[in-house]
Amino acid sequence: MRDESEAQGAVPCAVVLAESRQDLTRALAVASEVEVPITPRAAGTGRSGGAIPIEGGIVLATLGLGSIVDIDRHEGLAVVEPGVVLADLHAAVEQEGWFYPPDPNSLEQCALGGNLAENSSGPRALKYGGTRDYVLGLDALLVGGDALALGRKTRKGVTGYDLTSLMVGSEGTLAVFARATLRLIAKPESVMTLVALFESVQAAAACVVSLVRPEHGPRCLELMDHVTLQALRDAGNPIDPRAGAMLLIEVDGPQHSVEQHAERIGATCVSRGATSVEAAAHPAQRDRLWSARRELSRALRKLARHKLAHDVVVPRTRLGALLDHVAQYEARSDIRALTYGHAGDGALHVNFLWDADEHAPQVAAAEAALFRRVIELGGTLTAEHGIGLVKAPYLSFEQDSALVGLQRELKRKFDPKGLLNPGKVFAP
Ligand SMILES: Cc1cc2nc3c(=O)[nH]c(=O)nc-3n(C[C@H](O)[C@H](O)[C@H](O)COP(=O)(O)OP(=O)(O)OC[C@H]3O[C@@H](n4cnc5c(N)ncnc54)[C@H](O)[C@@H]3O)c2cc1C
């Protein structure tokens, strides 16, 4: 059983295709009774091996709980089950005039259970934040089947410790979510998308720093380096062959201010060395500008048998140094390395692509060197994909043993037998 990482798992002894809260409770009770590991799973698009059962046991598939239980148009809330596909939630709330901002690029496939467990975010996080910023309450089930009613159904509230926030991003290791209450916001009146091309990725990275200012206020600011652009050209995308980097920028708000912001952003791009800037407000034209970015994962998959995508983050002012690290590695290695991602947040996806299995140790050394450099630059190991299985061996690069120990104690409090999603976050 796999996800969208390179991680390998064991064959589970049972897969529970849950369709109701009672199915979840019973599976969690059985796991506790017979003391077998249990691994929650939603759509399996995770990039850190979180849904992979490394010790076999039970896989608890939650996609069958796929109801949008309620959209309260007066309160601006949505109540959802964990199997709801994110794009379906977007469509449903937007029909009611509301907006749910988190937008991982896998939104047509991934489900809310996975989004909650990973605290997923996406391009719009630059302006709106990630999943955690929209979760008011959770129906969380513990191993054994006991339930915790966490959080609230009101927009404000600070009663007790904020265990809802602890659960969001807990990577399926503390509890299984049966339901979530989400906060919605007003749908922006209008949106504009811009694409700016640059000769070099360093020029594009410097421009990112200039664009993330209050007078520009972009909601998305995505970067693609020259290796990424070449992969897109090879896949049939007509991108100017002279371009060495691309920024994809989006602004939203009232129409008059969106136009002003877009004009200022275009001018800043040109003053920072952009060789061309294209802007679009019409949905079909905006879609065309996004198409290369959306194609990316598929286009890269075709390039090599193996693909590792690491979602590291550095302060925006250090993006250039991180890009330099990857470019230098790419220049001296047999492994193809390329970078793209949510640069406005300082979050870049560094990808390693290779064919020969014997190159795996070389890639492992490259990822360790990448993580060391990220920490040296004042960054963090994961922006949105989670530690999961693939980054667990590197947790100590960022966090000292006392902090890791405290988190292990918390895990024991919720799951004393260590049965829920073992091997994730903390290396065995
Ligand atoms: C092409 C592509 C683009 C992507 N782009 C982004 C992006 O822009 N931003 C981003 O953040 N991520 C991105 N991802 C990663 C991935 O889509 C997200 O992490 C997503 O939230 C995973 O959702 P899922 O439903 O596939 O979860 P799964 O992969 O099935 O599971 C992920 C984790 O959630 C846990 N889990 C699942 N259901 C539950 C539940 N009910 N209760 C408790 N725990 C549960 C699992 O145990 C696992 O640890 C991308 C992935 C792909 C393939």
PDB file of N, CA and C in Angstrom, residues 328-359:
ATOM      1  N   GLN A 328      23.489  24.101  -7.284  1.00  0.00           N
ATOM      2  CA  GLN A 328      24.862  23.577  -7.223  1.00  0.00           C
ATOM      3  C   GLN A 328      24.855  22.051  -7.183  1.00  0.00           C
ATOM      4  N   TYR A 329      23.887  21.491  -6.431  1.00  0.00           N
ATOM      5  CA  TYR A 329      23.786  20.027  -6.373  1.00  0.00           C
ATOM      6  C   TYR A 329      23.458  19.464  -7.748  1.00  0.00           C
ATOM      7  N   GLU A 330      22.484  20.067  -8.418  1.00  0.00           N
ATOM      8  CA  GLU A 330      22.039  19.618  -9.743  1.00  0.00           C
ATOM      9  C   GLU A 330      23.220  19.653 -10.732  1.00  0.00           C
ATOM     10  N   ALA A 331      24.047  20.704 -10.641  1.00  0.00           N
ATOM     11  CA  ALA A 331      25.149  20.870 -11.596  1.00  0.00           C
ATOM     12  C   ALA A 331      26.210  19.781 -11.427  1.00  0.00           C
ATOM     13  N   ARG A 332      26.397  19.268 -10.188  1.00  0.00           N
ATOM     14  CA  ARG A 332      27.512  18.330  -9.995  1.00  0.00           C
ATOM     15  C   ARG A 332      27.058  16.878  -9.810  1.00  0.00           C
ATOM     16  N   SER A 333      25.761  16.617  -9.982  1.00  0.00           N
ATOM     17  CA  SER A 333      25.278  15.274  -9.641  1.00  0.00           C
ATOM     18  C   SER A 333      24.586  14.585 -10.831  1.00  0.00           C
ATOM     19  N   ASP A 334      24.454  13.259 -10.727  1.00  0.00           N
ATOM     20  CA  ASP A 334      23.695  12.497 -11.757  1.00  0.00           C
ATOM     21  C   ASP A 334      22.206  12.586 -11.479  1.00  0.00           C
ATOM     22  N   ILE A 335      21.866  13.026 -10.269  1.00  0.00           N
ATOM     23  CA  ILE A 335      20.453  13.084  -9.883  1.00  0.00           C
ATOM     24  C   ILE A 335      19.910  14.434 -10.336  1.00  0.00           C
ATOM     25  N   ARG A 336      18.740  14.401 -10.960  1.00  0.00           N
ATOM     26  CA  ARG A 336      18.141  15.661 -11.392  1.00  0.00           C
ATOM     27  C   ARG A 336      17.487  16.322 -10.173  1.00  0.00           C
ATOM     28  N   ALA A 337      17.733  17.598  -9.991  1.00  0.00           N
ATOM     29  CA  ALA A 337      17.121  18.303  -8.850  1.00  0.00           C
ATOM     30  C   ALA A 337      16.444  19.553  -9.365  1.00  0.00           C
ATOM     31  N   LEU A 338      15.255  19.816  -8.920  1.00  0.00           N
ATOM     32  CA  LEU A 338      14.538  21.016  -9.366  1.00  0.00           C
ATOM     33  C   LEU A 338      13.658  21.539  -8.240  1.00  0.00           C
ATOM     34  N   THR A 339      13.279  22.797  -8.393  1.00  0.00           N
ATOM     35  CA  THR A 339      12.570  23.468  -7.298  1.00  0.00           C
ATOM     36  C   THR A 339      11.409  24.288  -7.816  1.00  0.00           C
ATOM     37  N   TYR A 340      10.300  24.181  -7.124  1.00  0.00           N
ATOM     38  CA  TYR A 340       9.160  25.052  -7.396  1.00  0.00           C
ATOM     39  C   TYR A 340       8.395  25.164  -6.077  1.00  0.00           C
ATOM     40  N   GLY A 341       7.362  25.995  -6.029  1.00  0.00           N
ATOM     41  CA  GLY A 341       6.550  25.979  -4.813  1.00  0.00           C
ATOM     42  C   GLY A 341       6.024  27.327  -4.406  1.00  0.00           C
ATOM     43  N   HIS A 342       5.538  27.338  -3.154  1.00  0.00           N
ATOM     44  CA  HIS A 342       4.804  28.485  -2.627  1.00  0.00           C
ATOM     45  C   HIS A 342       5.806  29.501  -2.065  1.00  0.00           C
ATOM     46  N   ALA A 343       6.561  30.129  -2.974  1.00  0.00           N
ATOM     47  CA  ALA A 343       7.710  30.939  -2.555  1.00  0.00           C
ATOM     48  C   ALA A 343       7.311  32.133  -1.691  1.00  0.00           C
ATOM     49  N   GLY A 344       6.108  32.639  -1.874  1.00  0.00           N
ATOM     50  CA  GLY A 344       5.661  33.773  -1.060  1.00  0.00           C
ATOM     51  C   GLY A 344       5.720  33.454   0.427  1.00  0.00           C
ATOM     52  N   ASP A 345       5.506  32.187   0.771  1.00  0.00           N
ATOM     53  CA  ASP A 345       5.594  31.746   2.165  1.00  0.00           C
ATOM     54  C   ASP A 345       6.995  31.233   2.504  1.00  0.00           C
ATOM     55  N   GLY A 346       7.921  31.339   1.574  1.00  0.00           N
ATOM     56  CA  GLY A 346       9.264  30.777   1.787  1.00  0.00           C
ATOM     57  C   GLY A 346       9.281  29.262   1.643  1.00  0.00           C
ATOM     58  N   ALA A 347       8.169  28.684   1.157  1.00  0.00           N
ATOM     59  CA  ALA A 347       8.036  27.218   1.080  1.00  0.00           C
ATOM     60  C   ALA A 347       8.337  26.748  -0.345  1.00  0.00           C
ATOM     61  N   LEU A 348       9.357  25.919  -0.475  1.00  0.00           N
ATOM     62  CA  LEU A 348       9.710  25.408  -1.809  1.00  0.00           C
ATOM     63  C   LEU A 348       9.681  23.891  -1.806  1.00  0.00           C
ATOM     64  N   HIS A 349       9.218  23.314  -2.913  1.00  0.00           N
ATOM     65  CA  HIS A 349       9.274  21.866  -3.080  1.00  0.00           C
ATOM     66  C   HIS A 349      10.554  21.542  -3.837  1.00  0.00           C
ATOM     67  N   VAL A 350      11.490  20.936  -3.140  1.00  0.00           N
ATOM     68  CA  VAL A 350      12.724  20.510  -3.798  1.00  0.00           C
ATOM     69  C   VAL A 350      12.532  19.065  -4.221  1.00  0.00           C
ATOM     70  N   ASN A 351      12.656  18.815  -5.520  1.00  0.00           N
ATOM     71  CA  ASN A 351      12.410  17.481  -6.072  1.00  0.00           C
ATOM     72  C   ASN A 351      13.712  16.837  -6.525  1.00  0.00           C
ATOM     73  N   PHE A 352      13.860  15.561  -6.197  1.00  0.00           N
ATOM     74  CA  PHE A 352      14.967  14.775  -6.733  1.00  0.00           C
ATOM     75  C   PHE A 352      14.363  13.713  -7.638  1.00  0.00           C
ATOM     76  N   LEU A 353      14.925  13.566  -8.856  1.00  0.00           N
ATOM     77  CA  LEU A 353      14.404  12.596  -9.826  1.00  0.00           C
ATOM     78  C   LEU A 353      15.533  11.666 -10.246  1.00  0.00           C
ATOM     79  N   TRP A 354      15.264  10.360 -10.233  1.00  0.00           N
ATOM     80  CA  TRP A 354      16.305   9.407 -10.638  1.00  0.00           C
ATOM     81  C   TRP A 354      15.674   8.113 -11.110  1.00  0.00           C
ATOM     82  N   ASP A 355      16.449   7.372 -11.913  1.00  0.00           N
ATOM     83  CA  ASP A 355      15.936   6.116 -12.474  1.00  0.00           C
ATOM     84  C   ASP A 355      16.543   4.891 -11.811  1.00  0.00           C
ATOM     85  N   ALA A 356      17.881   4.901 -11.684  1.00  0.00           N
ATOM     86  CA  ALA A 356      18.572   3.678 -11.236  1.00  0.00           C
ATOM     87  C   ALA A 356      18.406   3.485  -9.730  1.00  0.00           C
ATOM     88  N   ASP A 357      17.995   2.272  -9.340  1.00  0.00           N
ATOM     89  CA  ASP A 357      17.793   2.002  -7.909  1.00  0.00           C
ATOM     90  C   ASP A 357      19.078   2.230  -7.103  1.00  0.00           C
ATOM     91  N   GLU A 358      20.235   1.959  -7.756  1.00  0.00           N
ATOM     92  CA  GLU A 358      21.492   2.106  -6.988  1.00  0.00           C
ATOM     93  C   GLU A 358      21.812   3.569  -6.663  1.00  0.00           C
ATOM     94  N   HIS A 359      21.031   4.499  -7.222  1.00  0.00           N
ATOM     95  CA  HIS A 359      21.257   5.909  -6.865  1.00  0.00           C
ATOM     96  C   HIS A 359      20.579   6.297  -5.543  1.00  0.00           C
TER      97      HIS A 359
END
